[in-house]
Amino acid sequence: MKRKRILSAIIIIIFLLVMMPLPVFAASSSLSGPSTVQKGDVITVAFVISGMNEAYGIQGSVQYSSDTLTCEGVSPGGSVNYNGTTSPIRFVAEKSDGTFYPSSFQVATMRFTVKGNAGSTISISTNGVMISVKDGENYVDQAVSGASYSRTITAPPPPSTPTTPSAPSTPSAPKSTNADLASLTATNAQIVPSFSASTTAYRASVGFEVSSLNISARAADSNAKVAVYNNSLQAGGTTDVRVVVTAPAGNSKTYVIKTTREADPNYVASGNNYITGITIDKGILSPPFHRDITHYVIWLPYESESIAVSATAEDPRATVEITGGESLIAGADNMVNIVCTGENGLKKEYSIVVKRASPLGGGDKAVNLVGVDGAMAQFERLAAAKSGKTDDNGEKITANKDILLDLSNSASKQVPRAIFEELQKHSDATLTINVGYAKIVFRGKDIKTTLDKEYYDFAYFSSSEYENIMRQQAKDETDGMVFSFAHNDNLPGYATFYLMTNFVQGEKYNLYKYRLEDEKFYLIAKNVSIGPGGLMAYYNDTCSDYILTKQVIEGAVRYDSVSKQGKVASVGRGLTSNILITTWVAGIGLILGFVFGIAIPKRKGKKQAETGKQNLLQPVITAGKQVLKKDEKKADSKLVGLEVKTQNKATATKVQEKTDSVELNKEVDKEFHSLLKETDKKFQEEEIKLINQSDEIVKVVPLGEEEK
């Protein structure tokens, strides 16, 4: 029986211990000051944070009503830095010696002069106060509840009315207006220059061990009042210590001692040189901003002559410098550079390539059209040109066959069926739809006979509502890229898609489409090579939700587009100078070689035909400048290391070139497109495989034979 009682008592004690409430640490801030204030009062307000547990960092700001208050000075607590006396006053503190702040810590005391009239209100409040605390083995940021302090300015009490008549008083002498100092010294610093009552600006330098200036000041008038403000010194900076003399008459005079205090020898300057974001006044930043992505592209219409760019540093002690964005050159890459310098001097550079479109018309370059109406007008002009019509001056109408429909700055990315019906009438024309993050290129000859949609919405998103599902099934949580289009169905025909990524040039990725209806992946393109500036191109006749990944997704259905990816080059060649700014001499020399008679054997047999489908001309891309010479003689003079070997009936040409790149002018660009068209005409039945990567040998392999 006794044992049962003991056991019951133990169980009750354990139960009570389990049910006892555990301590909960919730930090809060407070502001305290006098209960009443009058105009002319100098008040002191204390900023305190309580309820901290193992906190090693503090940050936040204090705002005050500058119309009724003037901050005369700030006295910060230990290891606390602040940015001045103008509202808002920002405080940053961090323990660098491995210790923690006490549970209750006075961040600072602030001295204010009340300047508002009776009846008005003074207000002081904290904002965005955070503490960094240790949570187990981790360090996390915690929000601190805010605080406020406000008072209504009261009028001074009226003078009392005498109850009995009094004899007239003798007029007192006028009060002194002398607000000079008789002496000014500091017991722990040397003040220069030597004191003079008429000199109000002084300097002093102290070591880190001196945290405040010990001022000794005596007024010339014994009835004057002397007050010292802001004598707590900021480590590694300069503090304006103010000595204010108020004469009996009420006028005042301020003496300022600019005091420089050495930095903490144990303080480690922050190396945070990241920015929190990039803000632009027009266009769309591609890819979307991420602190670790340093290269971006913005496409702008011809009408945009400049762009305003701003950025903010993550660390308030870091600085940001931005150059570029003014006087954008049409048809060219315009650089905007953002340099964020951390407190320790380390720099991080972000760059933006601003691509401003070329003016309307101009050679074989695509016409920049803003809106659907402009595109329809261009189709009308193209039809008039083909029918041989003349303008009002009797001159034959000419039109460009490469049309750019620019929707990058349009809220709607919808393209009506009528646009594709017009493109369908011109088999030799191309239509490029620019939606900001992406460009989609259609050829007239690829448009289907029957168009079943009234509108096609090409709005592009760098995400998908199925992103989590796609990444989990693809086993690619972070490395790949997920994107989607508003239109989720078949297109009017096959098109070439150009997207900006943050991947490295030369890397290869697989592109998969995801269908929620059957929970299946479809392989759209295999081993897609990333081009200069992260540009990626693929060929497809649908819009949907996609993932670009290095992973191979087992069980994915092979889509028809896989065997058509070679068409990316033949579709995009006429737009090369608009979408890709650079190329290698070897690729141009190779095209010239074809024009002047390099023979390519024709395909033989069904097996060779299937091989040929995957050996289409790939885009000739690299980071150099485009180079083209007018004839074979000039081109050959620039090629170095040309070697041609003939083997049996099949000819294999290996070209290795090294050449200086030069600026591509309009005349050369025109000839480049002319040569491409001539090549298409001469070899319309031929398909070639061109592998052209930076610092690699360019090979031409006869169809039906394997590379050796």
mmCIF file of N, CA and C in Angstrom, residues 486-579:
data_model
loop_
_atom_site.group_PDB
_atom_site.id
_atom_site.type_symbol
_atom_site.label_atom_id
_atom_site.label_comp_id
_atom_site.label_asym_id
_atom_site.label_seq_id
_atom_site.Cartn_x
_atom_site.Cartn_y
_atom_site.Cartn_z
ATOM 1 N N ALA A 486 0.895 31.081 -71.329
ATOM 2 C CA ALA A 486 -0.538 31.146 -71.045
ATOM 3 C C ALA A 486 -1.310 30.208 -71.974
ATOM 4 N N HIS A 487 -0.893 30.157 -73.253
ATOM 5 C CA HIS A 487 -1.517 29.237 -74.207
ATOM 6 C C HIS A 487 -1.044 27.825 -73.896
ATOM 7 N N ASN A 488 -1.969 26.896 -73.752
ATOM 8 C CA ASN A 488 -1.618 25.517 -73.407
ATOM 9 C C ASN A 488 -2.281 24.574 -74.398
ATOM 10 N N ASP A 489 -1.772 24.600 -75.632
ATOM 11 C CA ASP A 489 -2.379 23.787 -76.689
ATOM 12 C C ASP A 489 -1.474 23.852 -77.914
ATOM 13 N N ASN A 490 -1.971 23.309 -79.014
ATOM 14 C CA ASN A 490 -1.215 23.344 -80.260
ATOM 15 C C ASN A 490 -1.157 24.764 -80.816
ATOM 16 N N LEU A 491 -0.118 25.021 -81.620
ATOM 17 C CA LEU A 491 0.078 26.320 -82.256
ATOM 18 C C LEU A 491 -0.351 26.252 -83.720
ATOM 19 N N PRO A 492 -0.387 27.388 -84.410
ATOM 20 C CA PRO A 492 -0.742 27.375 -85.837
ATOM 21 C C PRO A 492 0.260 26.606 -86.688
ATOM 22 N N GLY A 493 1.398 26.281 -86.150
ATOM 23 C CA GLY A 493 2.430 25.544 -86.868
ATOM 24 C C GLY A 493 3.688 25.495 -86.030
ATOM 25 N N TYR A 494 4.704 24.837 -86.563
ATOM 26 C CA TYR A 494 5.978 24.782 -85.848
ATOM 27 C C TYR A 494 6.613 26.166 -85.808
ATOM 28 N N ALA A 495 7.326 26.442 -84.715
ATOM 29 C CA ALA A 495 8.001 27.728 -84.538
ATOM 30 C C ALA A 495 9.298 27.501 -83.780
ATOM 31 N N THR A 496 10.210 28.452 -83.925
ATOM 32 C CA THR A 496 11.455 28.423 -83.159
ATOM 33 C C THR A 496 11.306 29.348 -81.960
ATOM 34 N N PHE A 497 11.592 28.829 -80.775
ATOM 35 C CA PHE A 497 11.498 29.580 -79.529
ATOM 36 C C PHE A 497 12.900 29.967 -79.070
ATOM 37 N N TYR A 498 13.078 31.256 -78.768
ATOM 38 C CA TYR A 498 14.349 31.747 -78.221
ATOM 39 C C TYR A 498 14.087 32.257 -76.806
ATOM 40 N N LEU A 499 14.758 31.669 -75.814
ATOM 41 C CA LEU A 499 14.569 32.044 -74.419
ATOM 42 C C LEU A 499 15.900 32.446 -73.804
ATOM 43 N N MET A 500 15.843 33.409 -72.873
ATOM 44 C CA MET A 500 17.039 33.794 -72.124
ATOM 45 C C MET A 500 17.106 32.970 -70.840
ATOM 46 N N THR A 501 18.268 32.361 -70.582
ATOM 47 C CA THR A 501 18.492 31.602 -69.357
ATOM 48 C C THR A 501 19.704 32.171 -68.637
ATOM 49 N N ASN A 502 19.979 31.632 -67.478
ATOM 50 C CA ASN A 502 21.193 32.017 -66.747
ATOM 51 C C ASN A 502 22.209 30.883 -66.766
ATOM 52 N N PHE A 503 22.086 29.998 -67.776
ATOM 53 C CA PHE A 503 22.998 28.872 -67.869
ATOM 54 C C PHE A 503 24.282 29.270 -68.591
ATOM 55 N N VAL A 504 25.286 28.429 -68.460
ATOM 56 C CA VAL A 504 26.607 28.695 -69.030
ATOM 57 C C VAL A 504 26.636 28.269 -70.493
ATOM 58 N N GLN A 505 27.256 29.107 -71.338
ATOM 59 C CA GLN A 505 27.367 28.802 -72.759
ATOM 60 C C GLN A 505 28.054 27.455 -72.959
ATOM 61 N N GLY A 506 27.490 26.643 -73.851
ATOM 62 C CA GLY A 506 28.073 25.349 -74.167
ATOM 63 C C GLY A 506 27.461 24.201 -73.386
ATOM 64 N N GLU A 507 26.768 24.491 -72.268
ATOM 65 C CA GLU A 507 26.121 23.420 -71.510
ATOM 66 C C GLU A 507 24.943 22.865 -72.311
ATOM 67 N N LYS A 508 24.608 21.598 -72.067
ATOM 68 C CA LYS A 508 23.527 20.945 -72.807
ATOM 69 C C LYS A 508 22.426 20.520 -71.841
ATOM 70 N N TYR A 509 21.190 20.735 -72.276
ATOM 71 C CA TYR A 509 20.028 20.429 -71.448
ATOM 72 C C TYR A 509 18.983 19.692 -72.284
ATOM 73 N N ASN A 510 18.113 18.966 -71.589
ATOM 74 C CA ASN A 510 16.970 18.318 -72.219
ATOM 75 C C ASN A 510 15.706 19.101 -71.864
ATOM 76 N N LEU A 511 14.819 19.241 -72.862
ATOM 77 C CA LEU A 511 13.583 19.995 -72.663
ATOM 78 C C LEU A 511 12.401 19.038 -72.646
ATOM 79 N N TYR A 512 11.605 19.097 -71.563
ATOM 80 C CA TYR A 512 10.439 18.236 -71.418
ATOM 81 C C TYR A 512 9.184 19.084 -71.217
ATOM 82 N N LYS A 513 8.092 18.622 -71.826
ATOM 83 C CA LYS A 513 6.772 19.210 -71.593
ATOM 84 C C LYS A 513 6.033 18.327 -70.593
ATOM 85 N N TYR A 514 5.260 18.968 -69.705
ATOM 86 C CA TYR A 514 4.504 18.206 -68.708
ATOM 87 C C TYR A 514 3.014 18.406 -68.937
ATOM 88 N N ARG A 515 2.278 17.288 -68.962
ATOM 89 C CA ARG A 515 0.820 17.335 -69.099
ATOM 90 C C ARG A 515 0.202 16.790 -67.817
ATOM 91 N N LEU A 516 -0.550 17.656 -67.125
ATOM 92 C CA LEU A 516 -1.168 17.234 -65.879
ATOM 93 C C LEU A 516 -2.279 16.219 -66.140
ATOM 94 N N GLU A 517 -2.925 16.333 -67.319
ATOM 95 C CA GLU A 517 -4.062 15.461 -67.618
ATOM 96 C C GLU A 517 -3.683 13.980 -67.530
ATOM 97 N N ASP A 518 -2.540 13.623 -68.097
ATOM 98 C CA ASP A 518 -2.111 12.225 -68.047
ATOM 99 C C ASP A 518 -0.870 12.027 -67.182
ATOM 100 N N GLU A 519 -0.441 13.127 -66.505
ATOM 101 C CA GLU A 519 0.720 13.075 -65.607
ATOM 102 C C GLU A 519 1.929 12.466 -66.313
ATOM 103 N N LYS A 520 2.173 12.957 -67.531
ATOM 104 C CA LYS A 520 3.294 12.442 -68.316
ATOM 105 C C LYS A 520 4.215 13.569 -68.749
ATOM 106 N N PHE A 521 5.484 13.187 -68.956
ATOM 107 C CA PHE A 521 6.455 14.088 -69.548
ATOM 108 C C PHE A 521 6.634 13.721 -71.016
ATOM 109 N N TYR A 522 6.846 14.741 -71.849
ATOM 110 C CA TYR A 522 7.110 14.545 -73.273
ATOM 111 C C TYR A 522 8.455 15.186 -73.599
ATOM 112 N N LEU A 523 9.348 14.404 -74.196
ATOM 113 C CA LEU A 523 10.655 14.935 -74.588
ATOM 114 C C LEU A 523 10.480 15.795 -75.835
ATOM 115 N N ILE A 524 10.762 17.099 -75.709
ATOM 116 C CA ILE A 524 10.612 18.043 -76.814
ATOM 117 C C ILE A 524 11.918 18.212 -77.574
ATOM 118 N N ALA A 525 13.022 18.339 -76.856
ATOM 119 C CA ALA A 525 14.329 18.524 -77.486
ATOM 120 C C ALA A 525 15.383 17.888 -76.599
ATOM 121 N N LYS A 526 16.378 17.299 -77.240
ATOM 122 C CA LYS A 526 17.434 16.591 -76.523
ATOM 123 C C LYS A 526 18.768 17.280 -76.753
ATOM 124 N N ASN A 527 19.550 17.409 -75.679
ATOM 125 C CA ASN A 527 20.895 18.001 -75.759
ATOM 126 C C ASN A 527 20.865 19.392 -76.403
ATOM 127 N N VAL A 528 19.967 20.246 -75.903
ATOM 128 C CA VAL A 528 19.907 21.624 -76.395
ATOM 129 C C VAL A 528 21.143 22.370 -75.888
ATOM 130 N N SER A 529 21.886 22.980 -76.794
ATOM 131 C CA SER A 529 23.120 23.675 -76.425
ATOM 132 C C SER A 529 22.817 25.130 -76.079
ATOM 133 N N ILE A 530 23.349 25.597 -74.960
ATOM 134 C CA ILE A 530 23.167 26.977 -74.516
ATOM 135 C C ILE A 530 24.134 27.881 -75.272
ATOM 136 N N GLY A 531 23.622 28.978 -75.826
ATOM 137 C CA GLY A 531 24.423 29.907 -76.609
ATOM 138 C C GLY A 531 24.947 31.063 -75.786
ATOM 139 N N PRO A 532 25.537 32.053 -76.455
ATOM 140 C CA PRO A 532 26.102 33.221 -75.766
ATOM 141 C C PRO A 532 25.043 33.951 -74.944
ATOM 142 N N GLY A 533 25.447 34.436 -73.778
ATOM 143 C CA GLY A 533 24.541 35.192 -72.930
ATOM 144 C C GLY A 533 23.408 34.371 -72.359
ATOM 145 N N GLY A 534 23.520 33.019 -72.433
ATOM 146 C CA GLY A 534 22.478 32.156 -71.895
ATOM 147 C C GLY A 534 21.306 31.935 -72.832
ATOM 148 N N LEU A 535 21.458 32.286 -74.147
ATOM 149 C CA LEU A 535 20.357 32.126 -75.098
ATOM 150 C C LEU A 535 20.143 30.650 -75.418
ATOM 151 N N MET A 536 18.878 30.215 -75.402
ATOM 152 C CA MET A 536 18.523 28.837 -75.705
ATOM 153 C C MET A 536 17.445 28.825 -76.778
ATOM 154 N N ALA A 537 17.570 27.944 -77.769
ATOM 155 C CA ALA A 537 16.601 27.864 -78.860
ATOM 156 C C ALA A 537 16.106 26.429 -79.010
ATOM 157 N N TYR A 538 14.803 26.290 -79.308
ATOM 158 C CA TYR A 538 14.260 24.961 -79.597
ATOM 159 C C TYR A 538 13.096 25.109 -80.574
ATOM 160 N N TYR A 539 12.668 23.998 -81.188
ATOM 161 C CA TYR A 539 11.666 23.965 -82.249
ATOM 162 C C TYR A 539 10.470 23.173 -81.744
ATOM 163 N N ASN A 540 9.254 23.740 -81.846
ATOM 164 C CA ASN A 540 8.092 23.059 -81.290
ATOM 165 C C ASN A 540 6.821 23.631 -81.901
ATOM 166 N N ASP A 541 5.718 22.880 -81.789
ATOM 167 C CA ASP A 541 4.435 23.356 -82.309
ATOM 168 C C ASP A 541 3.373 23.424 -81.222
ATOM 169 N N THR A 542 3.811 23.482 -79.944
ATOM 170 C CA THR A 542 2.872 23.611 -78.833
ATOM 171 C C THR A 542 3.396 24.620 -77.822
ATOM 172 N N CYS A 543 2.483 25.107 -76.989
ATOM 173 C CA CYS A 543 2.845 25.878 -75.800
ATOM 174 C C CYS A 543 2.257 25.154 -74.601
ATOM 175 N N SER A 544 3.024 25.100 -73.508
ATOM 176 C CA SER A 544 2.573 24.352 -72.348
ATOM 177 C C SER A 544 3.439 24.711 -71.154
ATOM 178 N N ASP A 545 3.614 23.735 -70.239
ATOM 179 C CA ASP A 545 4.496 23.879 -69.081
ATOM 180 C C ASP A 545 5.733 23.025 -69.326
ATOM 181 N N TYR A 546 6.922 23.598 -69.084
ATOM 182 C CA TYR A 546 8.162 22.926 -69.470
ATOM 183 C C TYR A 546 9.176 22.956 -68.339
ATOM 184 N N ILE A 547 10.107 21.995 -68.401
ATOM 185 C CA ILE A 547 11.280 22.003 -67.536
ATOM 186 C C ILE A 547 12.505 21.730 -68.394
ATOM 187 N N LEU A 548 13.515 22.576 -68.243
ATOM 188 C CA LEU A 548 14.795 22.437 -68.937
ATOM 189 C C LEU A 548 15.782 21.886 -67.917
ATOM 190 N N THR A 549 16.273 20.680 -68.121
ATOM 191 C CA THR A 549 17.064 20.000 -67.107
ATOM 192 C C THR A 549 18.152 19.149 -67.740
ATOM 193 N N LYS A 550 19.197 18.903 -66.971
ATOM 194 C CA LYS A 550 20.252 17.988 -67.409
ATOM 195 C C LYS A 550 19.867 16.534 -67.131
ATOM 196 N N GLN A 551 18.810 16.340 -66.366
ATOM 197 C CA GLN A 551 18.375 14.991 -66.029
ATOM 198 C C GLN A 551 17.694 14.320 -67.226
ATOM 199 N N VAL A 552 17.746 13.000 -67.247
ATOM 200 C CA VAL A 552 16.999 12.202 -68.224
ATOM 201 C C VAL A 552 15.804 11.608 -67.492
ATOM 202 N N ILE A 553 14.608 12.002 -67.884
ATOM 203 C CA ILE A 553 13.395 11.554 -67.204
ATOM 204 C C ILE A 553 12.950 10.228 -67.817
ATOM 205 N N GLU A 554 13.018 9.183 -67.031
ATOM 206 C CA GLU A 554 12.637 7.856 -67.515
ATOM 207 C C GLU A 554 11.132 7.800 -67.757
ATOM 208 N N GLY A 555 10.757 7.116 -68.836
ATOM 209 C CA GLY A 555 9.348 6.964 -69.161
ATOM 210 C C GLY A 555 8.750 8.115 -69.935
ATOM 211 N N ALA A 556 9.553 9.159 -70.240
ATOM 212 C CA ALA A 556 9.031 10.293 -71.001
ATOM 213 C C ALA A 556 8.712 9.868 -72.433
ATOM 214 N N VAL A 557 7.614 10.403 -72.977
ATOM 215 C CA VAL A 557 7.200 10.095 -74.349
ATOM 216 C C VAL A 557 7.993 10.973 -75.315
ATOM 217 N N ARG A 558 8.538 10.383 -76.345
ATOM 218 C CA ARG A 558 9.325 11.123 -77.337
ATOM 219 C C ARG A 558 8.372 11.837 -78.294
ATOM 220 N N TYR A 559 8.415 13.164 -78.303
ATOM 221 C CA TYR A 559 7.535 13.965 -79.151
ATOM 222 C C TYR A 559 8.153 14.127 -80.546
ATOM 223 N N ASP A 560 7.284 14.417 -81.548
ATOM 224 C CA ASP A 560 7.768 14.546 -82.927
ATOM 225 C C ASP A 560 8.833 15.623 -83.071
ATOM 226 N N SER A 561 8.792 16.633 -82.193
ATOM 227 C CA SER A 561 9.719 17.761 -82.334
ATOM 228 C C SER A 561 11.174 17.357 -82.141
ATOM 229 N N VAL A 562 11.427 16.230 -81.480
ATOM 230 C CA VAL A 562 12.815 15.819 -81.220
ATOM 231 C C VAL A 562 13.577 15.664 -82.525
ATOM 232 N N SER A 563 12.936 15.048 -83.520
ATOM 233 C CA SER A 563 13.616 14.810 -84.798
ATOM 234 C C SER A 563 13.670 16.053 -85.669
ATOM 235 N N LYS A 564 13.007 17.141 -85.240
ATOM 236 C CA LYS A 564 12.965 18.353 -86.057
ATOM 237 C C LYS A 564 13.839 19.467 -85.496
ATOM 238 N N GLN A 565 14.588 19.219 -84.436
ATOM 239 C CA GLN A 565 15.322 20.306 -83.791
ATOM 240 C C GLN A 565 16.344 20.956 -84.702
ATOM 241 N N GLY A 566 16.822 20.241 -85.721
ATOM 242 C CA GLY A 566 17.762 20.852 -86.665
ATOM 243 C C GLY A 566 17.175 22.038 -87.377
ATOM 244 N N LYS A 567 15.851 22.110 -87.469
ATOM 245 C CA LYS A 567 15.208 23.222 -88.164
ATOM 246 C C LYS A 567 15.365 24.536 -87.422
ATOM 247 N N VAL A 568 15.838 24.492 -86.184
ATOM 248 C CA VAL A 568 16.074 25.734 -85.449
ATOM 249 C C VAL A 568 16.969 26.648 -86.248
ATOM 250 N N ALA A 569 17.987 26.058 -86.923
ATOM 251 C CA ALA A 569 18.934 26.879 -87.680
ATOM 252 C C ALA A 569 18.310 27.436 -88.933
ATOM 253 N N SER A 570 17.661 26.569 -89.752
ATOM 254 C CA SER A 570 17.137 27.053 -91.019
ATOM 255 C C SER A 570 16.015 28.053 -90.826
ATOM 256 N N VAL A 571 15.249 27.918 -89.734
ATOM 257 C CA VAL A 571 14.207 28.903 -89.455
ATOM 258 C C VAL A 571 14.822 30.202 -88.988
ATOM 259 N N GLY A 572 15.843 30.137 -88.153
ATOM 260 C CA GLY A 572 16.371 31.322 -87.509
ATOM 261 C C GLY A 572 17.464 32.028 -88.251
ATOM 262 N N ARG A 573 17.969 31.479 -89.364
ATOM 263 C CA ARG A 573 19.118 32.106 -90.000
ATOM 264 C C ARG A 573 18.834 33.520 -90.467
ATOM 265 N N GLY A 574 17.656 33.732 -91.055
ATOM 266 C CA GLY A 574 17.350 35.076 -91.535
ATOM 267 C C GLY A 574 17.237 36.097 -90.425
ATOM 268 N N LEU A 575 17.101 35.603 -89.177
ATOM 269 C CA LEU A 575 16.956 36.513 -88.041
ATOM 270 C C LEU A 575 18.214 36.546 -87.192
ATOM 271 N N THR A 576 19.290 35.961 -87.696
ATOM 272 C CA THR A 576 20.513 35.849 -86.888
ATOM 273 C C THR A 576 21.003 37.199 -86.426
ATOM 274 N N SER A 577 21.004 38.184 -87.326
ATOM 275 C CA SER A 577 21.559 39.487 -86.951
ATOM 276 C C SER A 577 20.672 40.226 -85.970
ATOM 277 N N ASN A 578 19.384 39.806 -85.844
ATOM 278 C CA ASN A 578 18.480 40.464 -84.905
ATOM 279 C C ASN A 578 18.500 39.803 -83.535
ATOM 280 N N ILE A 579 18.637 38.461 -83.485
ATOM 281 C CA ILE A 579 18.535 37.737 -82.233
ATOM 282 C C ILE A 579 19.908 37.424 -81.658
#
